[in-house]
Amino acid sequence: MRKLTLLASVAVSLLLAGCAKEQKETLSVIPVPLSADLQKGAFQLNDQTKLWIDAPQEDKTRLADYIAGSPFQLDAALEEVVDNVVILQQVDRLPDITSSEGYVLEVTPKQVKIRAASGAGLFYGVQTFLQIVNEKKELPVGTVTDEPRFAYRGMMLDVSRHFFDVNFVKKQIDAFAYYKLNRLHLHLTDAAGWRIEIDKYPRLTEFAAWREFPTWKEWWNNGRQYSEEGSENAYGGYYTKEDIRELVAYAESRYITIIPEIEMPAHSEEVLTAYPELSCTHEPYKQADFCVGNEKTFEFLENVLTEVMELFPSEYIHIGGDEAGKASWPSCKLCQARMKKEGLKDVNELQSYLIHRIEVFLNGHNRKLLGWDEILEGGLAPNATVMSWRGTEGGMKAVESGHKAIMTPGEFCYFDSYQDAPDSQPEAIGGYLPLSKVYSFNPVPDTLSAEKVGLVYGVQANLFTEYIPTPEHAEMMIYPRVLALAEVAWSAPSKKNYENFHVRALKAVEELKKSGYNPFELKNEIGNRPGADKPVEHLAVGKKVTYGLDAAYYPGYAAGGDTALVDGVRGGWTYGDKRWQGFIGKKRMDITIDLEKETELHFIGADFMQVCGPEVFMPAEVIISISDDGKDFTELKHIEHKVVKDDKVTFTNFGWEGNAKGRYVRYQATSGEFGGFLFTDEVVIK
């Protein structure tokens, strides 16, 4: 029996809070329970404490084995007892509990009793039990009544960009279960490597699972070639069918369902190089999208999914569906013939055809289709569930049309973003997602009608691993942010409090470290970019801004619109925080600020950021000018800047200092040879 690494040193202390008349104890549990009514006194665990489980045999075995692997290896009672015993009892229902995963934990000086309507409910009661035992092996007397807010509480692990072995995945399952998550979404296939054994298509693991470079970044920047298994310098790996069975069984023993993802129609370069006849051009290394007009594509996908379903008993099979370029479909004779035959008006409907057809296949095997929100394009398949990552809009569109949605917007749920000041962290894909931001996520918009709320099935965090090559790095990115996601997924909004959670998270980080994990050192958190936490006062705040011809900001990064660059609000570590205004392509930055009267000027400047991965660059040229009439401008400074690509997130102020007078200030910035985005947050004038 594999010991529970997370629980090896668990001894979470009780927080004491003063009351007017008497001292009252509150629990330090993650996620925070629905209610906890604590009294004076304690139950003492000792060598004679017994375990009694009254539940169906499968659950009884799972729970007994799990507790046997915990620090409290209780001996099973031979008959039902009432003193010095931990009782797990499955019941038909519990008062005031609507979820089968809910539980009631009652502690008296004589016994601990956990009641629930399912084995999963008993298991989650056990997690709370394990978290509240103190160093003296005592539990406080009282009653905890608890149930989850959402039925789906998930974490996605990308094992394609960098492969992580079975033991690593098991280790994460231990932690996810401890914090009451119940879904593990495995991103098994993508351009960087195919990670699951398929008997009918051996080239997927003989060739498409291996590449020339150990890191995704090296591979991506050096030709993106694949290698034969066993060849010199081949990097990669895959799960055998026996590995998958082992993982599925291990997850089930902790009441976690593993959901496999097999990408289609895009992100499939590895497949289409191993089997180029499934692409529109039939050429290796040329295509990312399956040829939807080719019947062999559906033969392949159905054969693969058949073998996948034999391994994974999950209700859902994730089919990707995101970021399809569709580049060859308009010129592909087979795709065009398919469109004509099926009466499809565009390539979006052609993608929808594939999604619909795969859904029919999955439904025929008593499974349901799950996909990223692009599966909405061209029409959503009748029984599909949408995983909304491009904001919450896709999820809301699905819900409004009567479909379930899982909320996983990048702004709150993408753990591949920096969680602290970028220069203090290993290289990441960009962005800034601190613990507090994850915790602030509300998956159910206030505007959603009461009858639609139930269609918000749950929430999920995602760890895409392009820039995360090692197990230690992966754990640093997951923990403690997944604890915040767990509380968002489980706890009632009225029970959430970030200051209180932060105290509990600091303790959890120390326990994770003792248990062999590598969490981010929350106690050393730097926080947001200096200046982003309070308004900046300067002469241009609130003044009128005019944008020059061919100088409109990009609608997706408008920040505050026409007033964004003079609103006194500085941006943080990421352009995704809605404070940075973006300009792209020929839409150079060119704004004129009316100070309303002639003003003495001593400083004019603006900050820009550079993050080369998503093609955000510094300006190559900046011109700062002033005018008395808004027509004839005098140049104060002309800055030429050599834009150099790097691996960092950097910030630079391009400005002028001196003495001048003027009413109008014009600030122009132009991209360099790399194009991409320009982002600035405020034009400061002093």
XYZ file of C-alpha atoms in Angstrom, residues 71-396:
326
model
C -0.643 8.595 9.593
C -3.543 7.169 11.624
C -3.548 3.445 10.934
C -6.674 2.560 12.847
C -7.498 -1.096 13.430
C -10.878 -2.202 12.164
C -13.429 -3.002 14.861
C -14.704 -6.564 14.729
C -18.145 -5.395 15.761
C -19.896 -2.058 16.041
C -18.673 -0.054 19.030
C -19.521 3.407 20.401
C -16.482 4.362 22.499
C -13.004 5.378 21.254
C -13.980 4.797 17.651
C -13.997 6.559 14.278
C -17.242 5.707 12.477
C -17.870 6.176 8.743
C -21.530 5.627 7.959
C -23.244 5.852 4.603
C -26.878 6.974 4.919
C -29.734 7.565 2.500
C -29.745 11.323 3.005
C -28.644 14.085 5.338
C -30.758 17.020 6.493
C -29.849 20.315 4.803
C -27.344 18.594 2.461
C -28.233 18.506 -1.238
C -25.032 17.021 -2.692
C -24.133 13.341 -2.483
C -20.575 14.524 -1.845
C -21.624 16.394 1.281
C -20.981 15.077 4.776
C -21.531 15.695 8.471
C -18.579 15.238 10.819
C -19.556 14.951 14.488
C -16.944 14.799 17.237
C -17.695 13.967 20.862
C -15.231 13.027 23.623
C -16.148 9.371 22.947
C -16.203 9.099 19.140
C -15.765 10.632 15.712
C -18.659 10.012 13.331
C -18.747 10.898 9.645
C -22.023 10.483 7.789
C -22.627 10.921 4.071
C -24.899 9.727 1.301
C -22.014 8.309 -0.759
C -18.530 6.914 -0.470
C -17.218 10.164 -1.932
C -18.959 12.134 0.812
C -17.383 9.915 3.463
C -13.998 10.379 1.786
C -14.290 14.174 1.924
C -15.317 13.967 5.556
C -12.123 11.975 6.138
C -10.082 14.785 4.525
C -11.540 17.288 6.975
C -10.902 14.824 9.810
C -7.252 14.521 8.742
C -6.811 18.287 8.514
C -8.181 19.069 11.987
C -6.208 16.499 13.952
C -3.594 18.427 15.911
C -0.094 17.399 16.950
C -1.473 15.744 20.071
C -3.791 13.599 17.928
C -6.802 15.474 19.238
C -9.927 16.618 17.405
C -12.100 19.427 18.781
C -15.602 18.502 19.883
C -18.288 19.854 17.581
C -20.098 19.388 14.268
C -18.948 20.212 10.746
C -21.648 20.282 8.062
C -20.285 20.602 4.570
C -20.982 20.142 0.870
C -19.435 21.350 -2.412
C -20.650 24.332 -4.390
C -19.884 22.625 -7.706
C -20.061 19.007 -8.841
C -17.000 19.360 -11.117
C -13.800 20.471 -9.383
C -10.874 19.906 -11.682
C -7.214 20.314 -12.495
C -5.736 19.872 -15.969
C -2.168 18.614 -16.370
C -0.480 18.939 -19.757
C 1.774 15.904 -20.228
C 2.306 16.467 -23.951
C 4.668 19.461 -23.927
C 6.679 17.782 -21.158
C 6.069 14.205 -20.123
C 5.527 13.435 -16.418
C 5.693 9.853 -15.223
C 3.136 7.747 -13.385
C 4.568 8.378 -9.922
C 4.450 12.131 -10.406
C 0.806 11.983 -11.467
C -0.059 9.786 -8.480
C 1.625 12.256 -6.160
C -0.530 15.078 -7.514
C -3.657 12.934 -7.221
C -2.911 12.579 -3.493
C -2.821 16.341 -3.048
C -5.820 17.069 -5.269
C -7.936 14.582 -3.333
C -6.790 16.040 -0.016
C -8.202 19.414 -1.070
C -11.409 17.807 -2.359
C -10.867 18.090 -6.122
C -12.578 15.286 -8.025
C -11.418 15.561 -11.662
C -7.981 15.215 -13.257
C -7.964 16.241 -16.899
C -4.929 14.784 -18.720
C -3.872 16.676 -21.850
C -2.446 13.585 -23.535
C -1.871 14.717 -27.109
C -0.504 17.818 -28.798
C 2.161 18.794 -31.302
C 4.977 18.237 -28.796
C 4.193 14.584 -28.232
C 1.568 11.821 -28.208
C 1.457 10.258 -24.723
C -0.842 7.220 -24.763
C -0.329 3.756 -26.240
C -2.756 2.892 -29.051
C -2.414 -0.667 -30.361
C -3.884 0.018 -33.793
C -1.500 2.905 -34.498
C 1.975 2.032 -33.168
C 3.692 4.982 -34.887
C 2.003 7.274 -32.379
C 4.299 5.984 -29.649
C 7.216 4.683 -31.726
C 7.691 8.089 -33.367
C 5.189 10.822 -32.447
C 5.954 10.521 -28.710
C 9.627 11.466 -29.158
C 11.463 14.618 -30.212
C 15.013 15.878 -30.602
C 15.183 18.354 -27.721
C 14.401 17.912 -24.025
C 12.502 21.197 -23.631
C 9.517 22.346 -25.601
C 11.108 25.723 -26.236
C 14.251 24.236 -27.812
C 12.142 21.898 -29.924
C 9.788 24.677 -31.001
C 12.637 26.977 -32.058
C 14.708 24.322 -33.845
C 12.604 22.783 -36.572
C 10.073 20.823 -34.467
C 11.271 17.401 -35.578
C 10.234 14.028 -34.146
C 12.497 11.075 -33.409
C 12.343 7.325 -33.434
C 11.981 5.724 -30.007
C 15.425 4.713 -28.737
C 17.349 6.969 -31.078
C 20.162 9.136 -29.764
C 18.950 12.238 -27.872
C 15.297 11.252 -28.227
C 13.234 12.937 -25.535
C 9.674 12.089 -24.586
C 7.696 9.143 -23.359
C 4.204 7.787 -23.123
C 1.882 5.870 -20.849
C 1.418 2.216 -21.637
C -2.058 0.812 -21.314
C -0.999 -0.771 -18.048
C 0.184 2.652 -16.822
C -3.203 4.145 -17.634
C -5.063 1.363 -15.856
C -2.854 1.910 -12.825
C -3.501 5.661 -12.816
C -7.234 5.282 -13.303
C -7.482 2.794 -10.434
C -5.333 4.960 -8.183
C -7.466 8.030 -8.904
C -10.687 6.074 -8.338
C -9.400 4.969 -4.935
C -9.337 8.688 -4.066
C -12.681 9.450 -5.720
C -11.066 11.305 -8.606
C -12.136 10.728 -12.207
C -9.452 11.060 -14.878
C -10.695 12.676 -18.088
C -8.519 12.032 -21.170
C -8.073 14.644 -23.881
C -7.392 13.604 -27.475
C -6.915 16.743 -29.593
C -8.905 17.319 -32.773
C -9.078 18.784 -35.351
C -6.050 20.983 -34.497
C -2.884 20.676 -32.374
C -2.230 17.415 -34.205
C 1.125 17.943 -35.927
C 2.564 14.834 -34.273
C -0.243 12.621 -35.619
C -0.148 14.121 -39.099
C 3.589 13.599 -39.344
C 3.329 9.982 -38.215
C 0.282 9.418 -40.463
C 0.410 12.201 -43.118
C -2.400 10.655 -45.140
C -4.792 12.093 -42.521
C -3.876 15.682 -43.456
C -5.098 17.748 -46.390
C -1.711 17.782 -48.145
C -0.559 14.248 -47.172
C 2.870 15.748 -46.374
C 4.642 15.274 -43.016
C 5.595 18.383 -41.026
C 3.157 20.529 -43.006
C -0.195 20.395 -41.220
C -1.713 20.909 -37.768
C -5.358 20.142 -38.640
C -6.925 16.828 -39.625
C -8.532 16.663 -43.062
C -12.245 16.667 -42.251
C -13.137 15.688 -45.807
C -11.225 12.414 -45.561
C -13.126 9.375 -44.269
C -9.811 7.916 -43.074
C -9.700 10.743 -40.524
C -12.893 9.513 -38.893
C -11.731 5.909 -39.076
C -8.570 6.929 -37.221
C -10.313 9.078 -34.615
C -12.976 6.482 -33.866
C -10.407 3.710 -33.560
C -8.300 5.800 -31.198
C -11.294 6.843 -29.107
C -12.446 3.220 -28.888
C -9.153 2.217 -27.290
C -9.215 5.307 -25.069
C -12.714 4.504 -23.817
C -11.603 0.965 -22.988
C -9.067 2.476 -20.577
C -10.956 5.444 -19.129
C -14.414 4.860 -17.609
C -15.047 8.624 -17.353
C -18.431 10.022 -18.343
C -16.651 12.628 -20.484
C -14.052 12.331 -23.222
C -12.335 15.644 -24.019
C -11.738 16.196 -27.732
C -9.947 19.568 -27.639
C -11.473 21.555 -30.488
C -9.436 24.692 -29.854
C -7.348 26.961 -32.068
C -7.969 25.223 -35.381
C -6.223 27.224 -38.098
C -8.281 25.585 -40.875
C -5.671 26.914 -43.314
C -5.871 24.097 -45.870
C -9.595 23.395 -45.670
C -10.664 26.091 -48.194
C -8.329 24.667 -50.873
C -8.630 20.960 -50.014
C -10.729 19.085 -52.590
C -11.918 16.548 -50.003
C -12.906 19.231 -47.484
C -14.698 21.265 -50.133
C -16.517 18.175 -51.350
C -17.602 17.438 -47.781
C -18.877 20.984 -47.380
C -20.844 20.806 -50.598
C -22.327 17.395 -49.777
C -23.343 18.403 -46.239
C -24.495 21.935 -47.162
C -21.895 23.648 -44.976
C -21.455 27.340 -45.646
C -17.959 27.881 -44.194
C -14.999 26.171 -42.514
C -16.442 26.865 -39.053
C -19.405 24.688 -39.963
C -16.969 22.098 -41.281
C -15.330 21.971 -37.850
C -18.778 21.727 -36.298
C -19.500 18.780 -38.598
C -16.515 16.944 -37.142
C -17.530 17.786 -33.560
C -21.124 16.645 -34.156
C -20.020 13.419 -35.772
C -17.579 12.590 -32.987
C -20.243 13.358 -30.417
C -22.637 10.900 -32.062
C -19.894 8.291 -31.891
C -19.184 8.981 -28.207
C -22.873 9.061 -27.310
C -23.234 5.679 -29.006
C -20.738 4.362 -26.455
C -22.571 6.006 -23.534
C -20.034 8.791 -23.253
C -20.340 12.557 -23.468
C -18.249 15.057 -25.397
C -16.291 17.794 -23.650
C -14.340 20.459 -25.528
C -12.794 23.908 -25.335
C -15.153 26.774 -26.155
C -14.201 26.844 -29.868
C -16.553 23.886 -30.300
C -19.296 26.535 -30.251
C -18.135 27.801 -33.642
C -20.399 26.689 -36.443
C -22.993 25.321 -34.017
C -22.655 23.343 -30.795
C -23.183 19.592 -30.786
C -26.489 18.690 -29.078
C -25.190 17.040 -25.898
C -21.742 18.604 -25.581
C -20.349 20.351 -22.527
C -18.198 23.436 -23.045
C -14.972 24.178 -21.192
C -14.759 27.972 -21.318
C -11.162 29.222 -21.448
C -11.322 32.421 -23.537
C -13.031 34.274 -20.711
C -16.424 33.189 -19.436
C -18.368 34.254 -22.533
C -18.230 30.835 -24.192
C -19.501 29.201 -21.023
C -22.349 31.675 -20.751
